[in-house]
Tab-separated table of C-alpha atoms in Angstrom:
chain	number	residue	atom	x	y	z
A	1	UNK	CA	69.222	175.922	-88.482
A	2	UNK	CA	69.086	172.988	-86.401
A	3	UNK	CA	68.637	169.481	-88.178
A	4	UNK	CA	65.322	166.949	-87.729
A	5	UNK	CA	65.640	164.876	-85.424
A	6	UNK	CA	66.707	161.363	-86.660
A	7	UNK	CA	63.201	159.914	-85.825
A	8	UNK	CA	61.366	162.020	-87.982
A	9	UNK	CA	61.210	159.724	-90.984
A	10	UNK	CA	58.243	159.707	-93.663
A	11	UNK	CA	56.737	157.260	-92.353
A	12	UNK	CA	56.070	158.829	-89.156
A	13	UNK	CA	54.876	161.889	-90.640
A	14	UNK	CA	52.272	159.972	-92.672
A	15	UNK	CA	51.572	157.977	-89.303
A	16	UNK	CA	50.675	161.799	-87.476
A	17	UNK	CA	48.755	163.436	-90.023
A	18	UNK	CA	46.580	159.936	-90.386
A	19	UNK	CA	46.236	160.227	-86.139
A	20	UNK	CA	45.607	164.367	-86.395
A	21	UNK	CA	41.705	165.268	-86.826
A	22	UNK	CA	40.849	167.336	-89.418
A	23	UNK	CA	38.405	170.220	-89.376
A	24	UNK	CA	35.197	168.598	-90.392
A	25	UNK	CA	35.682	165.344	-88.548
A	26	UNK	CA	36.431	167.418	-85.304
A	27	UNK	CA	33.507	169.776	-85.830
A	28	UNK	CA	31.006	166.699	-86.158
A	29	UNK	CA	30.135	164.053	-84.043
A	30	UNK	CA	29.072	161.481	-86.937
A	31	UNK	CA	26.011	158.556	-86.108
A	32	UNK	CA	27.465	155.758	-84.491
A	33	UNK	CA	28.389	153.067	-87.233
A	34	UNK	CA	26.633	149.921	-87.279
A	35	UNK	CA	29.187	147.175	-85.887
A	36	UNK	CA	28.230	143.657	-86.854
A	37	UNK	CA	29.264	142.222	-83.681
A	38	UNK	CA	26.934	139.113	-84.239
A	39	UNK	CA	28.138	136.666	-87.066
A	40	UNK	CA	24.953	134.606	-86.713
A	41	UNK	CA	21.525	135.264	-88.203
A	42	UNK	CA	19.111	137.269	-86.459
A	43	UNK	CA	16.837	134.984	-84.088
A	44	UNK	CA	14.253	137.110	-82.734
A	45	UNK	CA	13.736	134.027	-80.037
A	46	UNK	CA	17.359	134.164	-78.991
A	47	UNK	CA	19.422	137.374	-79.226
A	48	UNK	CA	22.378	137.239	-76.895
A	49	UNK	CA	24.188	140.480	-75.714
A	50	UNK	CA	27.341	141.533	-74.247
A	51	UNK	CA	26.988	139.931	-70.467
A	52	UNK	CA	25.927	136.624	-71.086
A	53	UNK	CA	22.393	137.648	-71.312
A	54	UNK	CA	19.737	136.593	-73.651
A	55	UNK	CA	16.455	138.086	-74.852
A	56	UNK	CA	13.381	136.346	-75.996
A	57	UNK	CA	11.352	138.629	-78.183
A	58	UNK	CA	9.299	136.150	-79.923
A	59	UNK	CA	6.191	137.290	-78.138
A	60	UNK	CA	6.591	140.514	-80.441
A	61	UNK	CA	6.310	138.866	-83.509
A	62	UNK	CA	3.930	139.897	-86.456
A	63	UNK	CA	3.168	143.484	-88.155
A	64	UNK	CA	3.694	146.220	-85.717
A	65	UNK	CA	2.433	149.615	-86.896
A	66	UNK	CA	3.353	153.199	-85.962
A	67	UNK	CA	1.537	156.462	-87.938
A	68	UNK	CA	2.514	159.732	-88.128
A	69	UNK	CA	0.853	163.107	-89.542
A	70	UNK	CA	2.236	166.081	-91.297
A	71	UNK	CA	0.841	169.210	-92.730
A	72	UNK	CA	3.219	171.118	-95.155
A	73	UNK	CA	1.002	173.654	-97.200
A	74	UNK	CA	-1.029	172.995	-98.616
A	75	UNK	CA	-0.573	168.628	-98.643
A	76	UNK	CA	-1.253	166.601	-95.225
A	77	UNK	CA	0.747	163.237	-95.217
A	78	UNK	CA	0.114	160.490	-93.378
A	79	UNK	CA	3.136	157.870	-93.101
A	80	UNK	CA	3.053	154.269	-91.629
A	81	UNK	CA	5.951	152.997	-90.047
A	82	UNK	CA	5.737	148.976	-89.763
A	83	UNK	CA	8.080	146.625	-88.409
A	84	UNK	CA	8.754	142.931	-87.815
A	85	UNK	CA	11.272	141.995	-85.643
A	86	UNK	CA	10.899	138.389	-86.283
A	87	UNK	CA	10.441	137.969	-90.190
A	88	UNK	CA	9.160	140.053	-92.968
A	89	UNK	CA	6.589	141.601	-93.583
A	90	UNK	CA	3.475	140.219	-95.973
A	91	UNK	CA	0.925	142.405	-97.400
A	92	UNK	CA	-2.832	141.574	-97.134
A	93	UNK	CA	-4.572	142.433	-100.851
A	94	UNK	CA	-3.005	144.044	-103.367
A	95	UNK	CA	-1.692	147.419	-103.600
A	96	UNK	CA	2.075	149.195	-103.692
A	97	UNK	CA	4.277	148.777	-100.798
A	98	UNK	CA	7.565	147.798	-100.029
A	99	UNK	CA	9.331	144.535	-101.860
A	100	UNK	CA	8.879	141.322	-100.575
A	101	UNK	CA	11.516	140.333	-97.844
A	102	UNK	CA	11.033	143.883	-96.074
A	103	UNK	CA	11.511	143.923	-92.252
A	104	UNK	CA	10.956	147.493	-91.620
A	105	UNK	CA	8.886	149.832	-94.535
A	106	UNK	CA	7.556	153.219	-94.383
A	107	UNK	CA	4.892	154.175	-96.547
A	108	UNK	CA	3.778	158.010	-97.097
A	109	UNK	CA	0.350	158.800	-97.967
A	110	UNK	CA	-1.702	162.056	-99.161
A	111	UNK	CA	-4.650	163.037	-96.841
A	112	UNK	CA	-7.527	164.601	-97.787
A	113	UNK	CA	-8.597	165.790	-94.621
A	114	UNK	CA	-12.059	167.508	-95.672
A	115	UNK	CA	-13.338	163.593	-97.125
A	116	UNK	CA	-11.197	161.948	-94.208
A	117	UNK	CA	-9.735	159.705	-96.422
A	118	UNK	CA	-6.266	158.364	-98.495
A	119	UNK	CA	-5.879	159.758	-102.432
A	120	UNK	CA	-2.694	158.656	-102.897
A	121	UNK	CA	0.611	157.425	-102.292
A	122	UNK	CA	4.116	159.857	-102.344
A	123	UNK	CA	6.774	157.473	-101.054
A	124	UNK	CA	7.523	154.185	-99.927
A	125	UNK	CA	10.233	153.687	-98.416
A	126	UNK	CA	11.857	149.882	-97.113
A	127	UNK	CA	14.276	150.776	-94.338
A	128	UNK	CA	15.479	147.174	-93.666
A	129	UNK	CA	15.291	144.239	-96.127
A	130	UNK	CA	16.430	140.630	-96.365
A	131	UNK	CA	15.914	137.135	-94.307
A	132	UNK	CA	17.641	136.364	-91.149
A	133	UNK	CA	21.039	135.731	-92.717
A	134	UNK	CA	20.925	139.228	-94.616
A	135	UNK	CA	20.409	141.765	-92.167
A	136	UNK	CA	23.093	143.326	-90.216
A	137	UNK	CA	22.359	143.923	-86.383
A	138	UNK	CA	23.652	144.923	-83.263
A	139	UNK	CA	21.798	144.204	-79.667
A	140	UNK	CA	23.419	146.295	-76.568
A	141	UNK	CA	21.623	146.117	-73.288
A	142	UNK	CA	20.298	149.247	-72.116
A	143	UNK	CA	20.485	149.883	-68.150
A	144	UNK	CA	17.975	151.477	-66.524
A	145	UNK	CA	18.080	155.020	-65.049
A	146	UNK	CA	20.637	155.304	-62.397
A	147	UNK	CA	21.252	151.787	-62.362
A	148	UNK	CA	23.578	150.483	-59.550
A	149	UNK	CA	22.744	153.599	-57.451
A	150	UNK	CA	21.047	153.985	-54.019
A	151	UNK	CA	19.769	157.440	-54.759
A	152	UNK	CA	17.926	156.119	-58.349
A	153	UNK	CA	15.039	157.683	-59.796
A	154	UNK	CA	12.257	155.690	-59.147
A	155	UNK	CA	10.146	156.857	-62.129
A	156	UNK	CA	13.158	157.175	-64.357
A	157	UNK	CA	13.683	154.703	-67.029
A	158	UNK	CA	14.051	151.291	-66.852
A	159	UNK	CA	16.171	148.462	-68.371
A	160	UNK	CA	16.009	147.623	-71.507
A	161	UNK	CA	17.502	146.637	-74.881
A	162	UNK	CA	19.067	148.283	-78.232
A	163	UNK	CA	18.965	146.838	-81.143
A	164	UNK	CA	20.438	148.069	-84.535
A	165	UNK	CA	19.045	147.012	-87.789
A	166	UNK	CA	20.438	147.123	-91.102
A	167	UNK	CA	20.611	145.420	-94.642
A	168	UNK	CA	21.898	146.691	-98.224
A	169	UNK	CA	18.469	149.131	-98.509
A	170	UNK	CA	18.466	152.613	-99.931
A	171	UNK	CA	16.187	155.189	-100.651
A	172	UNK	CA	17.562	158.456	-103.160
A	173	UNK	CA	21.212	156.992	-102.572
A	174	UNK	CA	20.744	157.100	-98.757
A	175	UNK	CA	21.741	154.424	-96.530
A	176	UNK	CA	18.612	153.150	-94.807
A	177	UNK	CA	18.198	151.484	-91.147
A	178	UNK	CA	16.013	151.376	-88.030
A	179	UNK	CA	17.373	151.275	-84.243
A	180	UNK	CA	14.485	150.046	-81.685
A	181	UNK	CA	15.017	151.156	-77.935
A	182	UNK	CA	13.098	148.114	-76.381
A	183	UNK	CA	12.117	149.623	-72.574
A	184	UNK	CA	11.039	147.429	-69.475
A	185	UNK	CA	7.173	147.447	-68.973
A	186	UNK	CA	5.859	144.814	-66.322
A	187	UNK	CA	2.599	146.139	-67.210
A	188	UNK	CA	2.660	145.832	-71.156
A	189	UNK	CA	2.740	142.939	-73.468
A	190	UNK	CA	3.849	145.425	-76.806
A	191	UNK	CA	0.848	145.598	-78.841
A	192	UNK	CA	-1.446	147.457	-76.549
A	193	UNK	CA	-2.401	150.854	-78.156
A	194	UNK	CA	-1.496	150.352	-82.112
A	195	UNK	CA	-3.248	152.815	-84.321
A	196	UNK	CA	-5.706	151.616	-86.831
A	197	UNK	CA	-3.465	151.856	-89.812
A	198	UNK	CA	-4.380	151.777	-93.816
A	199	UNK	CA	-1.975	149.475	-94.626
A	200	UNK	CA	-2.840	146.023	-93.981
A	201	UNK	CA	0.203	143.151	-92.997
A	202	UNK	CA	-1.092	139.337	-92.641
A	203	UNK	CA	-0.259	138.464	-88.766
A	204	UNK	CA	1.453	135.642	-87.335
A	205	UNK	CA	-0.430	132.334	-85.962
A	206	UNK	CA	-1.832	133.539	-82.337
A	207	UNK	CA	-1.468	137.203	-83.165
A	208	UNK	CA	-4.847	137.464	-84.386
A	209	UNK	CA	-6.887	136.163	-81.285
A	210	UNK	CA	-5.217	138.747	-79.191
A	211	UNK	CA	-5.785	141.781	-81.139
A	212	UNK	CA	-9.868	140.695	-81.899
A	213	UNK	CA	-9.691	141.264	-77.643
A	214	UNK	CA	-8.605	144.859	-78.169
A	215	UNK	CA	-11.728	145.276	-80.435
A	216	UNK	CA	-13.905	146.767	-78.283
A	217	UNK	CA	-11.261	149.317	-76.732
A	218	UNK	CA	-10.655	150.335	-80.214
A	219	UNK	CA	-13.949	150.745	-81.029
A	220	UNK	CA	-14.692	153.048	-77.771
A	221	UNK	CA	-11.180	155.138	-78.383
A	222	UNK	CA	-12.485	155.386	-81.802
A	223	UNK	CA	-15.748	157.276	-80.962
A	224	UNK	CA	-13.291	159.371	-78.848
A	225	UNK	CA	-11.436	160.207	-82.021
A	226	UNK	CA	-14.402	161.023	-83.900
A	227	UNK	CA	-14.742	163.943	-81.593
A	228	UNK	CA	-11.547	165.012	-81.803
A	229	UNK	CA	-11.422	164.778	-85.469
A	230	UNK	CA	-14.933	167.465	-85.970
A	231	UNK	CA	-13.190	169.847	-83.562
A	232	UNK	CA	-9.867	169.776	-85.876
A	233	UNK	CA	-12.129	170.553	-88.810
A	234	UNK	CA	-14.352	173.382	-87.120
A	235	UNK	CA	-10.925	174.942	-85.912
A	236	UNK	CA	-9.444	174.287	-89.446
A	237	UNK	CA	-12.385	176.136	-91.015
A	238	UNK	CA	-11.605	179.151	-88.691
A	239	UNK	CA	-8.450	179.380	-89.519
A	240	UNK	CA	-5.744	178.852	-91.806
A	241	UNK	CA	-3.295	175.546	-90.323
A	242	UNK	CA	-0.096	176.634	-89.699
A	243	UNK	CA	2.638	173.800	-91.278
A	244	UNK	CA	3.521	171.128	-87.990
A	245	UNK	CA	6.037	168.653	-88.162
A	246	UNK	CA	5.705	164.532	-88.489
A	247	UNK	CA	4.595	163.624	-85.054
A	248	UNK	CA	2.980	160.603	-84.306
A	249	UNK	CA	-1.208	160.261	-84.049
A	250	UNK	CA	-1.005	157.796	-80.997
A	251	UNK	CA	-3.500	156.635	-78.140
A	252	UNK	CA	-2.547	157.442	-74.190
A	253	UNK	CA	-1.145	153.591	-73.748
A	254	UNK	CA	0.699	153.181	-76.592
A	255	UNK	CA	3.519	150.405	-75.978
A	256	UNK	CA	5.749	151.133	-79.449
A	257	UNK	CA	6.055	155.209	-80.123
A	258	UNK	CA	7.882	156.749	-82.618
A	259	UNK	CA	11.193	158.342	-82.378
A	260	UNK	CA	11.930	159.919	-85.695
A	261	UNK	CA	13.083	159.554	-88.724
A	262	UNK	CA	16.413	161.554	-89.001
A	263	UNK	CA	18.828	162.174	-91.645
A	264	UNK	CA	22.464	161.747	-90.012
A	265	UNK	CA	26.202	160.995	-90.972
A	266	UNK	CA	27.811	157.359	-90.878
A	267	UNK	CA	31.236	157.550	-89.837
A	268	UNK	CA	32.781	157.864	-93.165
A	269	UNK	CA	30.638	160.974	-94.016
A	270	UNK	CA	28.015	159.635	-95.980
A	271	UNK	CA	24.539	160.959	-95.405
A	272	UNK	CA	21.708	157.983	-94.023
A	273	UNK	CA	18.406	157.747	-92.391
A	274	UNK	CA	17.343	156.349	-89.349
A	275	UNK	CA	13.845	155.491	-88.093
A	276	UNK	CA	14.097	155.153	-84.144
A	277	UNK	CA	11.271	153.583	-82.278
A	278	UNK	CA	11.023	153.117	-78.362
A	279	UNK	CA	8.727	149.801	-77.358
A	280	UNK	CA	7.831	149.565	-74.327
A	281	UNK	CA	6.962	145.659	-73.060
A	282	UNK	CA	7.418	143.134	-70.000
A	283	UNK	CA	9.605	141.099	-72.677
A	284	UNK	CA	13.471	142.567	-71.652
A	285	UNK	CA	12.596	143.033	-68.157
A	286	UNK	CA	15.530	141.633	-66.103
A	287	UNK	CA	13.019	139.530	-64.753
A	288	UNK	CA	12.484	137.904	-68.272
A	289	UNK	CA	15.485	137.926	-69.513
A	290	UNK	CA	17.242	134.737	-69.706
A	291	UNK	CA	14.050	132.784	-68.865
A	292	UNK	CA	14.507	129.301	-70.807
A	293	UNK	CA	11.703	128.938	-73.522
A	294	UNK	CA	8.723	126.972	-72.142
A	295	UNK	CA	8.704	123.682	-73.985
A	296	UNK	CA	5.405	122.465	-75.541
A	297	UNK	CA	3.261	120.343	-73.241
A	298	UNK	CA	1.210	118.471	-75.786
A	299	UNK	CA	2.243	114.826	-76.777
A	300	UNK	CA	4.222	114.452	-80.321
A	301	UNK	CA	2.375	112.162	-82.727
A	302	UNK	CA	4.880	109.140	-81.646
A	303	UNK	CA	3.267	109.243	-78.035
A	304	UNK	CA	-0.016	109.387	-79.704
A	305	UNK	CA	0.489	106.602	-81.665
A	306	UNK	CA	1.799	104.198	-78.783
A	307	UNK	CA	-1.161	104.990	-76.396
A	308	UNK	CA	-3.272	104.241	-79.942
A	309	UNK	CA	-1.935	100.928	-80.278
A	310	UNK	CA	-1.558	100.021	-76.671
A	311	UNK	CA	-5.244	100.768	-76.050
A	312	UNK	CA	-6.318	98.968	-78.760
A	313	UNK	CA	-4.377	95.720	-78.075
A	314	UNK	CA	-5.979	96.165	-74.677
A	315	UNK	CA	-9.267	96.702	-76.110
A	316	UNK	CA	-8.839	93.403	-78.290
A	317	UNK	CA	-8.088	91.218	-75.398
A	318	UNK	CA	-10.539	91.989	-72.770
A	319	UNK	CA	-13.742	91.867	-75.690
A	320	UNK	CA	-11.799	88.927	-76.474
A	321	UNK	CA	-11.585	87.042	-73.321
A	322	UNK	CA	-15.214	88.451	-72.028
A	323	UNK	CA	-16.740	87.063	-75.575
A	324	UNK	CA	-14.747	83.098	-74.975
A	325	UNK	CA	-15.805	83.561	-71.299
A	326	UNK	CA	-19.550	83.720	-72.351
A	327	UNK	CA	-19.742	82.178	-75.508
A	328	UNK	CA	-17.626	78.893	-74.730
A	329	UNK	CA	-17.295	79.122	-71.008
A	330	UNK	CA	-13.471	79.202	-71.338
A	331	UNK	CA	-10.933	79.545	-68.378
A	332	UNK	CA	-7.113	80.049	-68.020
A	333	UNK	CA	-5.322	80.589	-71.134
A	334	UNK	CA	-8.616	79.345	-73.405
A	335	UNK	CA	-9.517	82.932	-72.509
A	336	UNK	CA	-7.159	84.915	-74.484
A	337	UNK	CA	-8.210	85.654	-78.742
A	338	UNK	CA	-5.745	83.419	-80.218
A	339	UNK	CA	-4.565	81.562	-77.555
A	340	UNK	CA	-3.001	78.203	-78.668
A	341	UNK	CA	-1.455	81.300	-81.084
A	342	UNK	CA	-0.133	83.049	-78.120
A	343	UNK	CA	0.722	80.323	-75.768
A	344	UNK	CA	2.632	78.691	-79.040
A	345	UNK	CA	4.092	82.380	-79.512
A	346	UNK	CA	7.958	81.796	-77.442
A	347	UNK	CA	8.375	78.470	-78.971
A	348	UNK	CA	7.551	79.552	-82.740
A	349	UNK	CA	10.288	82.535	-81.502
A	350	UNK	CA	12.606	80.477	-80.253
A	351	UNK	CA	12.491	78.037	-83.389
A	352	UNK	CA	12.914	80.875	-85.792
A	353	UNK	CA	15.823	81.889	-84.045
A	354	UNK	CA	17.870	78.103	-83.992
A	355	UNK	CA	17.007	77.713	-88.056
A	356	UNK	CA	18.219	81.334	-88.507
A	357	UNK	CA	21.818	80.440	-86.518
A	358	UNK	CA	22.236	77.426	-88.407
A	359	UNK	CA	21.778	79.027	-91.738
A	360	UNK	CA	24.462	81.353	-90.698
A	361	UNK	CA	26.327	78.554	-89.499
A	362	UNK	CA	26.247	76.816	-92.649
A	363	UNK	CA	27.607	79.531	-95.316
A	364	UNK	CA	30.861	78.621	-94.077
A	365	UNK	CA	33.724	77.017	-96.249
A	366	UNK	CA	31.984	73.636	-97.711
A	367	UNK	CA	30.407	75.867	-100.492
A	368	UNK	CA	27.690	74.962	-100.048
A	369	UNK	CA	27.491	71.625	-99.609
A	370	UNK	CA	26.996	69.555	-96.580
A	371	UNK	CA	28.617	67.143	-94.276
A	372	UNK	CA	27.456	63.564	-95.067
């Protein structure tokens, strides 16, 4: 028998069998783990990526909604998806929903599809909880198809951004977080297309104007929908509705479409779920991407306040001056409100001044008493 080799200590077993791959590691490929590359808060206004580059998302701000229907026999479910990328999410009315602090919730509802209407709720469900400071997240830039090529698809994908989100949330022991493929969209702000959903968020300052200008598409896509919702129930009364998956219940243009919701592996094994969401807006175009944020071009109060007081001193001279002028017949200096006042003005200064020096003159080292 020949001996080991002199290198083949302990140690350096333990070091190869830590290196070798077991069976169940090598037969999975595990979800990517969440790397907190980032040891600031989240800043929707100002998240910086690998490069140098910095995107400006604040634009997207407020409640954004996805829904999604299911039929598993005999229940249909509806389930809203909403996110805020920019600060949580506030519930308009009462009603159950996710906690307060909640960034990204899904909430699962019963359908009653022959009243067309909500009986209940089964699940709700907050993916991504805590302020700024709390969540964990992880931006990556996301090139666009063929990138760097001469032969690139023209209608492939474009640029774009990744970004990760996760806090300390679970739902039935699982691990909870939501990864948003922002895509490039000259032709889309982000909110174009939402779906009417039941559950109602407050939105940001600004974010209500522009959605009352979508009113009237929604009202006309709405009619459309009616249509399509008697020919689901003549064809359901024909026949029996197979089960169908979650899929979403989306218009043609919608700008923020749903992924999935998918039960995966961290990379230690453990079982989580991930809600993935693709949003399509102008906002992480290359062109907008490290545009500085336009400054405000309205005056702060101090400016105000100086033009105020600037007109008004001009005010009070010249009604002044015209009022001495016609009333007394006044010329030069006679004109001015005040005048022997003002004229007197630089010598009153300038005496103020010599009786201030010589006081501090004075406290000197005769304690106080003077020089005869």
């Amino acid at each position: 028998m020949k001996p080991f080799p002199t290198w083949l200590t302990p140690a350096t077993l333990t070091s190869l069998l830590l290196l070798t791959p077991t069976a169940s590691t090598a037969a999975t490929t595990p979800a990517s783990p969440l790397a907190d590359d980032s040891s600031s808060p989240l800043a929707c206004d100002n998240i910086q990526v690998e490069g140098g580059h910095t995107y400006n998302l604040q634009a997207l701000a407020g409640p954004h909604v996805v829904v999604t229907g299911e039929y598993t026999r005999p229940t249909y479910h509806n389930t809203t998806y909403a996110i805020d990328v920019c600060r949580a999410l506030e519930r308009e009315g009462e009603g159950e929903g996710c906690p307060g602090g909640t960034r990204v919730c899904a909430i699962k509802h019963r359908w009653n599809r022959k009243e067309d209407k909500m009986t209940g709720i089964d699940q709700v469900i907050p993916l991504v909880v805590g302020d700024d400071k709390a969540v964990t997240w992880q931006a990556k830039r996301l090139p666009a198809d063929g990138e760097g090529k001469d032969d690139a698809p023209k209608d492939g994908k474009k640029e774009g951004l990744r970004l990760t989100l996760q806090s300390g949330a679970t739902y039935q022991d699982r691990a909870q977080r939501a990864v948003v493929e922002f895509r490039c969209n000259p032709d889309l702000e982000g909110a174009e297309g939402e779906w009417e959903s039941v559950d109602k968020y407050k939105p940001v300052k600004g974010e209500k104007a522009r959605r009352e200008d979508k009113d009237d598409e929604k009202k006309d896509d709405g009619k459309k929908d009616d249509g399509k919702k008697d020919d689901n129930k003549k064809d359901g009364d024909k026949v029996s509705d197979p089960s169908t998956p979650e899929r979403q219940v989306k218009k043609d243009d919608a700008a923020l479409v749903w992924g999935g919701y998918k039960r995966e592996r961290d990379a230690d094994g453990k079982e989580l779920d991930t809600l993935y969401l693709t949003w399509y807006t102008k906002h992480v175009c290359d062109t907008a991407v490290d545009q500085p944020v336009k400054e405000s071009e309205s005056w702060g109060f101090f400016t105000w306040f100086v033009i105020l007081v600037f007109l008004g001193i001009a005010a009070y001279l010249i009604f002044g001056s015209w009022l001495n002028y016609n009333r007394y017949g006044a010329r030069g200096w006679d004109l001015l409100p005040h005048g022997d006042t003002l004229r007197d003005a630089p010598y009153l200064m300038k005496d103020l001044i010599r009786r201030a020096l010589n006081t501090l003159q004075s406290t000197g080292s005769r304690g106080g008493y003077s020089a005869v």
